[in-house]
Coordinates of C-alpha atoms and ligand atoms in Angstrom, one line a residue:
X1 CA 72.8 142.0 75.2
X2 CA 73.7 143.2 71.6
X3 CA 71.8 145.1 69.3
X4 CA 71.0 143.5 66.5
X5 CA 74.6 143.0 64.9
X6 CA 75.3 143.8 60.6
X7 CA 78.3 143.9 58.4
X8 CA 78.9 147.0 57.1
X9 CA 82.1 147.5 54.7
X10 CA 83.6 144.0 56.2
X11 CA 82.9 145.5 59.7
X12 CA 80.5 144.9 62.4
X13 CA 80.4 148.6 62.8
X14 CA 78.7 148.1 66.5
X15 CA 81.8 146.5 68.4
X16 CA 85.6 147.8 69.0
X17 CA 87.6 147.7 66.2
X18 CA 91.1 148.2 65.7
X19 CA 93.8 146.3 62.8
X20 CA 95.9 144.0 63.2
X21 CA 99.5 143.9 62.0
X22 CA 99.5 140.2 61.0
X23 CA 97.6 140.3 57.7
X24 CA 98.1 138.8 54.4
X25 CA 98.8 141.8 52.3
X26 CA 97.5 142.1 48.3
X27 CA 94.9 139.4 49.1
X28 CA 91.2 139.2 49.0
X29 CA 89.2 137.3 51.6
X30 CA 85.8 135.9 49.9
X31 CA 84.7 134.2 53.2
X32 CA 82.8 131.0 52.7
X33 CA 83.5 129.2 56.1
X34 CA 84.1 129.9 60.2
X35 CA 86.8 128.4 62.2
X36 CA 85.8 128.2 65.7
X37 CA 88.8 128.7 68.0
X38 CA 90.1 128.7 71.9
X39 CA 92.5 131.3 72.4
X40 CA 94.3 128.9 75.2
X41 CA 94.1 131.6 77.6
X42 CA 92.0 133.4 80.3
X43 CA 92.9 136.9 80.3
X44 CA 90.6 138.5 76.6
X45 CA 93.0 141.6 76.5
X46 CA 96.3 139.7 76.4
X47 CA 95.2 137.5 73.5
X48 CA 93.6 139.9 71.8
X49 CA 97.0 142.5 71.6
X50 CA 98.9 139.0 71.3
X51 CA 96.4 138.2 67.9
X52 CA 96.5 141.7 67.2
X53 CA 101.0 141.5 66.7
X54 CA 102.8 144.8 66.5
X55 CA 100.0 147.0 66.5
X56 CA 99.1 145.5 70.2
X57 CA 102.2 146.1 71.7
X58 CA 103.7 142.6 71.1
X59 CA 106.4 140.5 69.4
X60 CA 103.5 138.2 67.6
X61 CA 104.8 138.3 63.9
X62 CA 102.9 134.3 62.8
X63 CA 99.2 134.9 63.9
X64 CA 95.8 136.8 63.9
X65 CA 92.2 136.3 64.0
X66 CA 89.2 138.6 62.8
X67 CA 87.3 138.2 66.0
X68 CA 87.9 137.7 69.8
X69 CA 85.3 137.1 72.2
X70 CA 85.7 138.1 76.2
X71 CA 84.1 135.7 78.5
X72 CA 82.1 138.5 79.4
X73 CA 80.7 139.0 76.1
X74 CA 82.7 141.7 75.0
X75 CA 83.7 141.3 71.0
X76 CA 86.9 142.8 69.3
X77 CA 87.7 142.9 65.8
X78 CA 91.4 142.7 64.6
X79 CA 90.7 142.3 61.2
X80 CA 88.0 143.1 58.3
X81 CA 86.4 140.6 56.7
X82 CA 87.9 140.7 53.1
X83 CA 91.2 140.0 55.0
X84 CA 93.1 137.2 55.1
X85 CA 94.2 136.2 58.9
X86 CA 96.7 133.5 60.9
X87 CA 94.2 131.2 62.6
X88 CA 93.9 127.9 60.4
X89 CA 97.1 126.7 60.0
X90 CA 98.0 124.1 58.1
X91 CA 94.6 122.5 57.0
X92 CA 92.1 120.9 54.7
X93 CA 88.4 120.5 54.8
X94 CA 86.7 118.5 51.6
X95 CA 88.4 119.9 48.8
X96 CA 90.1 123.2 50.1
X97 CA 93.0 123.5 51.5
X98 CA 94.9 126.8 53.3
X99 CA 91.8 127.5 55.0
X100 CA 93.2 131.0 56.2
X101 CA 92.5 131.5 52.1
X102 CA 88.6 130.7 52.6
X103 CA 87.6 131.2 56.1
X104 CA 86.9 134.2 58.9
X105 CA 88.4 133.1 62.4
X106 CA 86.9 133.6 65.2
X107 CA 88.6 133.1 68.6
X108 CA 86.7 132.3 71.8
X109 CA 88.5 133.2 75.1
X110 CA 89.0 130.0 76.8
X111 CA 91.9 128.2 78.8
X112 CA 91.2 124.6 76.6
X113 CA 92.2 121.5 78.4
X114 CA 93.7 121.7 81.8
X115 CA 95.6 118.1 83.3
X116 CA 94.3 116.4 86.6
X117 CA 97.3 117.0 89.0
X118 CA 96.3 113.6 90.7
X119 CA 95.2 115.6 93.9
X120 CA 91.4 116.7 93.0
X121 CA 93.1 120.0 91.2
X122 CA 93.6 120.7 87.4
X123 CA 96.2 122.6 85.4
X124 CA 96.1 125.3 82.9
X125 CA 98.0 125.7 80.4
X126 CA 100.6 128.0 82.3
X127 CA 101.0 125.6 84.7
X128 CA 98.5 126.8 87.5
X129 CA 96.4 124.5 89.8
X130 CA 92.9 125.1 89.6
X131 CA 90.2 123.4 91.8
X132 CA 86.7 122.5 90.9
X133 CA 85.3 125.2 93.2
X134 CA 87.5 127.8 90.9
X135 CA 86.3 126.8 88.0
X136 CA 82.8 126.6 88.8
X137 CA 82.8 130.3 89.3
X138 CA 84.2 130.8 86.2
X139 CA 81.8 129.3 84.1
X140 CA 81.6 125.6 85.2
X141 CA 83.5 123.0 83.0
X142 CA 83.1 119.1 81.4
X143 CA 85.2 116.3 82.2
X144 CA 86.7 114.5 78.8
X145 CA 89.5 112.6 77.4
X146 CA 91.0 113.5 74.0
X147 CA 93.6 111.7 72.4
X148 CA 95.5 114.7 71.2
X149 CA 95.7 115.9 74.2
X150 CA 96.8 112.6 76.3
X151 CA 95.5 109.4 77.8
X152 CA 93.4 111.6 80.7
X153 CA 90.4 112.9 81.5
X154 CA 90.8 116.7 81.3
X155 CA 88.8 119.5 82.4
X156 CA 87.2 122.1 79.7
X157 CA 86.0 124.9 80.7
X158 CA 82.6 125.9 80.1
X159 CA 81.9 129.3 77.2
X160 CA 79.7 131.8 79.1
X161 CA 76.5 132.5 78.3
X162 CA 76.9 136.0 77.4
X163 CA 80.0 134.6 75.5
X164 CA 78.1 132.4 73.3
X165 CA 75.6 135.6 72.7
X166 CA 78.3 137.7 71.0
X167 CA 79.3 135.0 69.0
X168 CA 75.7 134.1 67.8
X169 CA 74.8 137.5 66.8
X170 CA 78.2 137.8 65.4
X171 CA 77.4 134.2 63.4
X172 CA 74.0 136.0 62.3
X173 CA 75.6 139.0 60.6
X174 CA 78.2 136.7 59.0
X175 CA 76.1 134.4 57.5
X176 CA 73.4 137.2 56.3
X177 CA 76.4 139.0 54.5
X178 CA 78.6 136.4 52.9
X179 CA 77.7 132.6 51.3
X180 CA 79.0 130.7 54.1
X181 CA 78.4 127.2 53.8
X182 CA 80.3 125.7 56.7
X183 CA 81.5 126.5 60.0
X184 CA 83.9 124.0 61.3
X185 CA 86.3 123.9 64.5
X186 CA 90.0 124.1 64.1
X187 CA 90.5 120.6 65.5
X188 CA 89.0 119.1 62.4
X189 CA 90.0 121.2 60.1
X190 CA 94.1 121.0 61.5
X191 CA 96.1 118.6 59.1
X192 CA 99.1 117.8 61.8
X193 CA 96.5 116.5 64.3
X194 CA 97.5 119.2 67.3
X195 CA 94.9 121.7 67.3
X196 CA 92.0 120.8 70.0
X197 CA 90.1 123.8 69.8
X198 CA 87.4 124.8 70.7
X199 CA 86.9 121.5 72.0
X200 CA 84.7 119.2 73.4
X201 CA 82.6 122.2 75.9
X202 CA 81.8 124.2 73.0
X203 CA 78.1 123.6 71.7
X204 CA 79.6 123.6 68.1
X205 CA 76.0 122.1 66.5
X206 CA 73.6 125.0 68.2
X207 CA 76.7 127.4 66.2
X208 CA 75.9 124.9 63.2
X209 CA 72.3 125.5 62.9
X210 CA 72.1 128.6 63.0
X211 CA 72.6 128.5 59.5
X212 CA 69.8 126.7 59.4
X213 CA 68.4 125.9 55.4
X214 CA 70.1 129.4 53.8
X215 CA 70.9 129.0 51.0
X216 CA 74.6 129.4 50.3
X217 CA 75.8 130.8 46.9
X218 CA 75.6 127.4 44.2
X219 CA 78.8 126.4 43.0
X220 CA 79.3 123.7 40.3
X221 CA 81.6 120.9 40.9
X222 CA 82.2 117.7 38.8
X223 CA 82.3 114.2 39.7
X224 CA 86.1 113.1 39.7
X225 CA 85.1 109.9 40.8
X226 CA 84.6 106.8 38.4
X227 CA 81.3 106.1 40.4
X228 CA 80.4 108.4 43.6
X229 CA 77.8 106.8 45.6
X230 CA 75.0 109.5 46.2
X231 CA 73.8 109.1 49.5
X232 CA 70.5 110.3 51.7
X233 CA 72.5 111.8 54.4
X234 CA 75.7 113.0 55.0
X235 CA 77.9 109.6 56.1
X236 CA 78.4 106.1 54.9
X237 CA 75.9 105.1 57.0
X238 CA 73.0 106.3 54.9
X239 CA 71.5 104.5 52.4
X240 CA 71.8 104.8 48.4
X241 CA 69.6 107.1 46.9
X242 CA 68.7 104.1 43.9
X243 CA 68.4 104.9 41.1
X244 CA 70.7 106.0 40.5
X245 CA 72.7 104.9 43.1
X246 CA 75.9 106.7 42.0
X247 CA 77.0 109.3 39.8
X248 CA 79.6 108.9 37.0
X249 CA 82.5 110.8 36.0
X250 CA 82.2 113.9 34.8
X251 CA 78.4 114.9 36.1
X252 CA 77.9 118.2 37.2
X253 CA 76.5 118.9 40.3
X254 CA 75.5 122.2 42.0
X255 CA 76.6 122.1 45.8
X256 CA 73.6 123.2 48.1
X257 CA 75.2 122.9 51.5
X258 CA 77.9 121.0 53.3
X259 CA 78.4 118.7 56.8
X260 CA 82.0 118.3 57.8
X261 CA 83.5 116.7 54.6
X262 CA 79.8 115.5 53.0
X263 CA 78.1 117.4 50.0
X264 CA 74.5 118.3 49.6
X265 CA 74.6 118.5 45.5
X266 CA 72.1 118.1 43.0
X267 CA 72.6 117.1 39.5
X268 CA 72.8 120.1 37.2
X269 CA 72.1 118.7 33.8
X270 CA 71.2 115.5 31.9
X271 CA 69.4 112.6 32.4
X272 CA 69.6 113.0 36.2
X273 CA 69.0 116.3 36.2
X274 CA 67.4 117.2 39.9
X275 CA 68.5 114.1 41.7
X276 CA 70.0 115.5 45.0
X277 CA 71.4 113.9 48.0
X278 CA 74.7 114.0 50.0
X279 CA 78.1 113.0 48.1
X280 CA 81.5 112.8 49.9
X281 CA 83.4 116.2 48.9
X282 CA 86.8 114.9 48.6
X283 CA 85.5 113.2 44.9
X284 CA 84.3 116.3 43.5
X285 CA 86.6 118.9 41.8
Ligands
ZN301 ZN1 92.7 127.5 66.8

């Protein structure tokens, strides 16, 4: 339903834009990641003048976004690009921290988890009931538990289909502008354990592949570890890659690509030079 979407001057210049007040001010954004977020909500306007502070007519001083995305696939940017916005939170993925210093946030209108009320109905967030017929005509939803939420099996509701669109197009222009080598939802990226979002309904791995095999910008890390296994995949799971079967302290590695907290590197210089395979990221500094 969009035309093909570009970033022009840390803008999509083809959707509604308008700033937000809650900005980090005398700071550069050099986006290399996407949080995926929920706005907990069903109404797009309201969260978007809530994201969007003073400058939307409300009392939000603590949080912002870049952009929201209506359930009816309507997009909104609060923010450009080389700005840095609220979203992240406290948070940490492989060796970055503050992600709110690395990362563009998008925000996905959706309610997130609503509670059985042990009578066939569910409730939102704001404490309305909600029964399955309800929900299926606003999208459909998946029944799951989730610790952080509770010991329950909750409903989450489904993202629309035109939903999803807007936010792969948006992806696309993203990822054909900047080096971004991860997108990641806020849930695993949250260091208090509270965030859930975008949760268990949202196809986070068809977002994932749409960066595909680019290439993001190299950047050379080191070994901090006395002997980092180096590993076919990205998990403990996969075998060795032997010889060498680890790398020492020191090595330099050019990172190719990232999974959650793994490393795609290959060796930069000496006798290993070109041996690649995936290393866990919190051992390389
Ligand atoms: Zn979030």
């Amino acid at each position: 339903m969009h035309p093909e979407m570009t970033v022009k001057n840390h803008r999509i210049p083809s959707i509604w834009y308008k700033q937000t007040s809650n900005l980090s001010s005398g700071r550069t954004l050099n986006p290399s990641m996407i949080v995926m977020h929920y706005t907990t909500g069903w109404n797009g306007e309201g969260s978007r003048n809530w994201l969007m502070g003073a400058a939307g007519g409300t009392s939000n001083e603590g949080s912002s976004a870049h952009v929201v995305i209506d359930r009816d696939g309507t997009a909104w940017q609060i923010a450009p690009f080389n700005r840095v916005a609220w979203h992240a939170g406290p948070s940490r993925y492989g060796d970055l921290e503050s992600l709110n210093n690395h990362a563009i946030g998008l925000e996905f209108v959706n309610s997130g988890p609503l509670s059985p009320d042990g009578d066939g109905q569910w409730i939102d967030p704001y404490g309305h009931r909600r029964s399955d017929d309800e929900l299926n005509a606003a999208g459909g939803f998946i029944k799951a538990s989730h610790p952080r939420v509770g010991g329950l099996v909750y409903a989450w509701p489904n993202y629309t289909k035109v939903q999803l669109a807007t936010g792969y197009a948006i992806l696309k222009a993203l990822a054909d502008q900047y080096p971004i080598s991860a997108i990641v939802s806020h849930e695993e990226i949250d260091t208090r354990g509270w965030k859930t979002d975008p949760g268990p309904a949202f196809p986070m791995e068809s977002f994932r592949q749409l960066l595909g095999d680019r290439n993001p910008a190299p950047r050379v890390k080191s070994v901090t570890a006395s002997r980092l296994n180096i590993r076919k995949g990205p998990g403990v799971g996969y075998a060795r890659i032997d010889p060498p079967g680890a790398l020492d302290t020191g090595t330099i590695v050019r990172v190719l690509s990232a999974d959650d907290v793994w490393r795609l590197v290959e060796v930069n210089d000496g006798p290993l030079s070109g041996v690649r395979g995936w290393v866990h990221g919190a051992y390389l500094g």
